[in-house]
GROMACS .gro file of C-alpha atoms in nm:
model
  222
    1UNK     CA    1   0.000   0.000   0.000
    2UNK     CA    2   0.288   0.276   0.108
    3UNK     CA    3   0.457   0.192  -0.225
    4UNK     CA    4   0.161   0.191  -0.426
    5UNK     CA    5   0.107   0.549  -0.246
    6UNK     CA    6   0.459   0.654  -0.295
    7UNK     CA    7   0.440   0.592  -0.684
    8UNK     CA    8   0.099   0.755  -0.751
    9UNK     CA    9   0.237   1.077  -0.579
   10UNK     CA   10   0.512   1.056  -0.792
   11UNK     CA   11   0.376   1.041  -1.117
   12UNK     CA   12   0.147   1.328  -1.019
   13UNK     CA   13   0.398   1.524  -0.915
   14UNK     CA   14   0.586   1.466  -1.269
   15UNK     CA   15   0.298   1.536  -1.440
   16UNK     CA   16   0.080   1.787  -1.255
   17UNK     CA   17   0.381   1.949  -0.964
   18UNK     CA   18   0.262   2.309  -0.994
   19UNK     CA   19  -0.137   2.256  -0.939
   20UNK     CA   20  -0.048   2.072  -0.638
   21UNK     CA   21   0.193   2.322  -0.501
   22UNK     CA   22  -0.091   2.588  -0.517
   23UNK     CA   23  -0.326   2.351  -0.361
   24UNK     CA   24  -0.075   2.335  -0.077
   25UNK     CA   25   0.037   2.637  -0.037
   26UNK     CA   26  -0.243   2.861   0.125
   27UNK     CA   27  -0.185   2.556   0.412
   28UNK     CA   28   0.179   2.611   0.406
   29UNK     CA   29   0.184   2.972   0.468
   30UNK     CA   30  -0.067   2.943   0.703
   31UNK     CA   31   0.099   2.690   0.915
   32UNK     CA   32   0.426   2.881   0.865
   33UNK     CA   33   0.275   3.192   0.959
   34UNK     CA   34   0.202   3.016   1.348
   35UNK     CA   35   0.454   3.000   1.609
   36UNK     CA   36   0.378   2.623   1.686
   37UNK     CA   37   0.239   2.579   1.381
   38UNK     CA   38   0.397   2.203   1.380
   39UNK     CA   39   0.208   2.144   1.638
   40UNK     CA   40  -0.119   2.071   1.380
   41UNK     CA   41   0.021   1.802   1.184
   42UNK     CA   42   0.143   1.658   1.516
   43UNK     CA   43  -0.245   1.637   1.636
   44UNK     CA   44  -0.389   1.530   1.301
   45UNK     CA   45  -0.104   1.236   1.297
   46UNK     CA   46  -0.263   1.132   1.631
   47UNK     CA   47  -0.588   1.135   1.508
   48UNK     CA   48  -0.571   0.953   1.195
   49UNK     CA   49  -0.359   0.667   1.341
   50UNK     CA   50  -0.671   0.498   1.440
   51UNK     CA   51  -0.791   0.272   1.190
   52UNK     CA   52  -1.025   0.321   0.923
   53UNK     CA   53  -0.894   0.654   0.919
   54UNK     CA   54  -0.565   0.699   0.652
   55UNK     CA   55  -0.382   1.033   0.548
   56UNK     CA   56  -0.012   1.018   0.664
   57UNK     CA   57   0.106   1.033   0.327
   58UNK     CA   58  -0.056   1.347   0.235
   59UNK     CA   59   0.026   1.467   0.609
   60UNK     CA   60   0.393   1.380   0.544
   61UNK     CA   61   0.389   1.545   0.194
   62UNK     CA   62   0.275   1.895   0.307
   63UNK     CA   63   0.517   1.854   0.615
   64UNK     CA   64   0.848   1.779   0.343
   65UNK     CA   65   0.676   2.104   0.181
   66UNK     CA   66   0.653   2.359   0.473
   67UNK     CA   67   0.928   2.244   0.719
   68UNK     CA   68   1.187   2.064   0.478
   69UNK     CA   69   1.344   1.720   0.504
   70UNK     CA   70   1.476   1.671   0.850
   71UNK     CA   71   1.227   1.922   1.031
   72UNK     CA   72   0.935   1.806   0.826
   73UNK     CA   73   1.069   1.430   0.947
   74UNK     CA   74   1.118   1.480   1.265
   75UNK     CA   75   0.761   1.639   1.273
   76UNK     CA   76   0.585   1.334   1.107
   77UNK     CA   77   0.786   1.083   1.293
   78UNK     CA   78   0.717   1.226   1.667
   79UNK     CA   79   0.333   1.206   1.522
   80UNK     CA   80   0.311   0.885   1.401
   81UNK     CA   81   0.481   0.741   1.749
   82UNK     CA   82   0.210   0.901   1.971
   83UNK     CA   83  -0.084   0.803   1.740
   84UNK     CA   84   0.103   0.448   1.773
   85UNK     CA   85   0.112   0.448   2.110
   86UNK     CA   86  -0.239   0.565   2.145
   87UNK     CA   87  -0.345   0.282   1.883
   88UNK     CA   88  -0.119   0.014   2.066
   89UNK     CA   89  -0.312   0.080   2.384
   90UNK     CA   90  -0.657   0.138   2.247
   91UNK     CA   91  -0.667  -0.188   2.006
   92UNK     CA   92  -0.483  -0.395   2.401
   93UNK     CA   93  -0.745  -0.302   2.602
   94UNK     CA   94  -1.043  -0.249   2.409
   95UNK     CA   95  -1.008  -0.443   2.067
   96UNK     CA   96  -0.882  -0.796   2.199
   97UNK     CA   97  -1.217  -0.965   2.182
   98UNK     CA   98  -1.244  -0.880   1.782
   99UNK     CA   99  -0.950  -0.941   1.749
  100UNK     CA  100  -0.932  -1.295   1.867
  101UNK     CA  101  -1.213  -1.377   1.617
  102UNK     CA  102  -1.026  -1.248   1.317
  103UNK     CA  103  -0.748  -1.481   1.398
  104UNK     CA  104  -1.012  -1.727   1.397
  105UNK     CA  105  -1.205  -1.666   1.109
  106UNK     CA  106  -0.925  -1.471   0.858
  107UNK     CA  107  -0.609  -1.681   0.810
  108UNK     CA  108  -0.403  -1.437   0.663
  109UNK     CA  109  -0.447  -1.268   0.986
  110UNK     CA  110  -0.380  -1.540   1.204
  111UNK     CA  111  -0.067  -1.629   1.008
  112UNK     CA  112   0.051  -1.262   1.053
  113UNK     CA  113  -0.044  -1.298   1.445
  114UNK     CA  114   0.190  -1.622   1.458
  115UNK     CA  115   0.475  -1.474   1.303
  116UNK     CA  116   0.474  -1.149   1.534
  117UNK     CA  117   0.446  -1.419   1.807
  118UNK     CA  118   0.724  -1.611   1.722
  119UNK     CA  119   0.940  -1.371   1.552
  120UNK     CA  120   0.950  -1.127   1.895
  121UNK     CA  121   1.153  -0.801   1.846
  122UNK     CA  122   1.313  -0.890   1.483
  123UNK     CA  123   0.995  -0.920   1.294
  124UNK     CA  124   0.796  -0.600   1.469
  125UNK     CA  125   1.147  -0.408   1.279
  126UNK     CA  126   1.078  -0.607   0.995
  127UNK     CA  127   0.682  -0.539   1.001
  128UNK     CA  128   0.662  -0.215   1.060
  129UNK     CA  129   0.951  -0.147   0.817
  130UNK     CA  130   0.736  -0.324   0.539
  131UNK     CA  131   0.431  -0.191   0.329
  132UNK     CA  132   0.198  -0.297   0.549
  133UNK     CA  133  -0.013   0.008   0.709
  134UNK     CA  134   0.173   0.083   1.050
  135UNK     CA  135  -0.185   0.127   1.247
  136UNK     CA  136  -0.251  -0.217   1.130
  137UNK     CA  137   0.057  -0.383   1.247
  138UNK     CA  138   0.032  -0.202   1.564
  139UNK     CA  139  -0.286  -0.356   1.627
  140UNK     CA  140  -0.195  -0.710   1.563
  141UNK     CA  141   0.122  -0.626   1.773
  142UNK     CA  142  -0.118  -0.509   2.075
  143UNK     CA  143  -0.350  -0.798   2.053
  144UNK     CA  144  -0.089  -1.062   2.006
  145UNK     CA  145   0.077  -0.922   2.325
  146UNK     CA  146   0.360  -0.756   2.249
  147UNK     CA  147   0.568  -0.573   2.514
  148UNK     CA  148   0.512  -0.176   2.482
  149UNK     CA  149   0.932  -0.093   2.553
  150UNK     CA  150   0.963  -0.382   2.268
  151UNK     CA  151   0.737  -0.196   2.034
  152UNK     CA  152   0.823   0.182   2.113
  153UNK     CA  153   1.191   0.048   2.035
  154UNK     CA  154   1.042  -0.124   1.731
  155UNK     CA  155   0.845   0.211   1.650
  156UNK     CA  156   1.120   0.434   1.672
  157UNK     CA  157   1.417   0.235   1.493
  158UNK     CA  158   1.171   0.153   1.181
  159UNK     CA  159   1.044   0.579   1.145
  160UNK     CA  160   1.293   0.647   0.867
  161UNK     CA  161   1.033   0.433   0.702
  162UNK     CA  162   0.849   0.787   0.688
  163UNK     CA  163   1.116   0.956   0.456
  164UNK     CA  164   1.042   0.877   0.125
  165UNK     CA  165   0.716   1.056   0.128
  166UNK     CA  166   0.827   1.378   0.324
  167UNK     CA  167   1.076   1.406   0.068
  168UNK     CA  168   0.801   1.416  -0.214
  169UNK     CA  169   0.725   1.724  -0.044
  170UNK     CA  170   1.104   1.896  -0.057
  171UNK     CA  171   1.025   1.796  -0.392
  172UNK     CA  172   0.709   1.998  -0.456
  173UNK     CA  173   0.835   2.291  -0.286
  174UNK     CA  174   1.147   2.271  -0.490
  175UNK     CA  175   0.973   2.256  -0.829
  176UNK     CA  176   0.756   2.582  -0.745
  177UNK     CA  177   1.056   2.766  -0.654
  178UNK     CA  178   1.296   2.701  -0.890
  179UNK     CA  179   1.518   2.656  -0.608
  180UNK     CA  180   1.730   2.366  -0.629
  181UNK     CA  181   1.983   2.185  -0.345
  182UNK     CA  182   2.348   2.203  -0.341
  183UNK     CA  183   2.480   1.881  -0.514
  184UNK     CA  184   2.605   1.718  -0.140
  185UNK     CA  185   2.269   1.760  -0.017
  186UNK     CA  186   2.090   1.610  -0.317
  187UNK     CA  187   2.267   1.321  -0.346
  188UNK     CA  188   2.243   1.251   0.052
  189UNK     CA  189   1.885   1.292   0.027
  190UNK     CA  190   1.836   1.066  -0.294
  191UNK     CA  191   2.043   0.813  -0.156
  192UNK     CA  192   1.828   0.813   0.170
  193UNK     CA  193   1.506   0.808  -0.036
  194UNK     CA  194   1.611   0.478  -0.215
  195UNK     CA  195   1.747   0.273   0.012
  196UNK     CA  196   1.441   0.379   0.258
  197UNK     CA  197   1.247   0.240  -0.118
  198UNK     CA  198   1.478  -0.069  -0.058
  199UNK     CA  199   1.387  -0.150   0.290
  200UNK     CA  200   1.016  -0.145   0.236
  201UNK     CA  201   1.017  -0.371  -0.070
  202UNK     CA  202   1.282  -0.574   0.102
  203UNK     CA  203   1.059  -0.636   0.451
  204UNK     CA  204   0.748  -0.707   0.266
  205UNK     CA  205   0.926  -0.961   0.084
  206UNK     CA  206   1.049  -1.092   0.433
  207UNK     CA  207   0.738  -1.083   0.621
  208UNK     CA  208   0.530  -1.228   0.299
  209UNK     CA  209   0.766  -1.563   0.329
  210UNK     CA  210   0.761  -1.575   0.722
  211UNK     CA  211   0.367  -1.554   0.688
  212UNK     CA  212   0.370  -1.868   0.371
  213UNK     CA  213   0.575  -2.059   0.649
  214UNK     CA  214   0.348  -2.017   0.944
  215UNK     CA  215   0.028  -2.081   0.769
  216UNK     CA  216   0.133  -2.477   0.759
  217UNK     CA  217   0.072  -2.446   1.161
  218UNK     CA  218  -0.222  -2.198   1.151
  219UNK     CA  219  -0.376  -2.497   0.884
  220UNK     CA  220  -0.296  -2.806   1.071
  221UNK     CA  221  -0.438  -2.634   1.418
  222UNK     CA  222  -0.751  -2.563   1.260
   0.00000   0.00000   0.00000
């Protein structure tokens, strides 16, 4: 899904960069114009990490475009963490009873449960570096009884995760300028964004064969 994501806003940014730099901009200079202005995409973060709601990406993308790279990443990532936390907590205490029937009745889900069981600290990295939607592996981390130091660690070491789509943002703010990086800085930030690319393609891929291998137990215990 976050790759899928990732693409589409590229190719619209390619094709259509300056119609959504004026869409974003009376946002950005409104933002900018507020002495904790980063506060507000801290909040909405929070908010939207509780499933069905969805949005980071866009979130992240107007952060890269008013705050920059590292500002706009360390904005997004302290978000994401507390709407985590709040969603890790939620989905333990209040969410265990539906979640116990999905691992009953959905085997995909079940499979996934198994492997965070079984695969401890390594494969809640590994998840949560993947495609798969953060505030759903934070709920099958919750209900599958995960330790909350083992997932804040988890959390936190996996956030560059987050890069690649605040930098489509530097992006957008660097097409309607016409300003463009010094040639260090550019190829730091490129070389971030695809091995961050890398990662993601490379954990799905991981988690996707741990998943094939536990579904021979979920199979033979139902």
């Amino acid at each position: 899904v976050a790759v899928v994501v990732l693409t589409v806003l590229t190719i619209l940014i390619a094709v259509e960069h300056k119609q959504i730099e004026d869409w974003l901009r009376p946002a950005a200079n409104w933002m900018r114009s507020l002495k904790f202005g980063w506060l507000i995409p801290v909040a909405i973060l929070f908010v939207i990490s509780f499933p069905p709601l969805f949005g980071h990406e866009i979130v992240a993308v107007l952060c890269g475009n008013v705050w920059g790279l590292w500002e706009g990443f360390g904005i997004v990532a302290l978000g994401t963490l507390l709407g985590e936390v709040g969603n890790f907590y939620a989905f333990r205490y209040m969410c265990r009873a539906r979640a116990e029937k999905l691992e009953r009745d959905v085997w995909w889900y079940a499979c996934l449960a198994r492997t965070v069981r079984e695969g401890g600290f390594i494969i809640a990295i590994v998840a949560r570096l993947s495609a798969i939607p953060g505030h759903f592996t934070t709920a099958v981390f919750a209900t599958a009884g995960m330790n909350i130091f083992v997932f804040l660690v988890a959390a936190i070491l996996s956030s560059p995760k987050q890069f690649a789509t605040v930098y489509v943002g530097v992006i957008l703010e660097e097409s309607a300028s016409s300003t463009q990086p010094d040639t260090k800085s550019r190829i730091i930030s490129d070389t971030v964004l695809g091995i961050s690319i890398f990662i993601t393609i490379a954990a799905g891929w991981y988690i996707n064969k741990k998943m094939k291998a536990a579904r021979i137990f979920v199979v033979r215990e139902r």
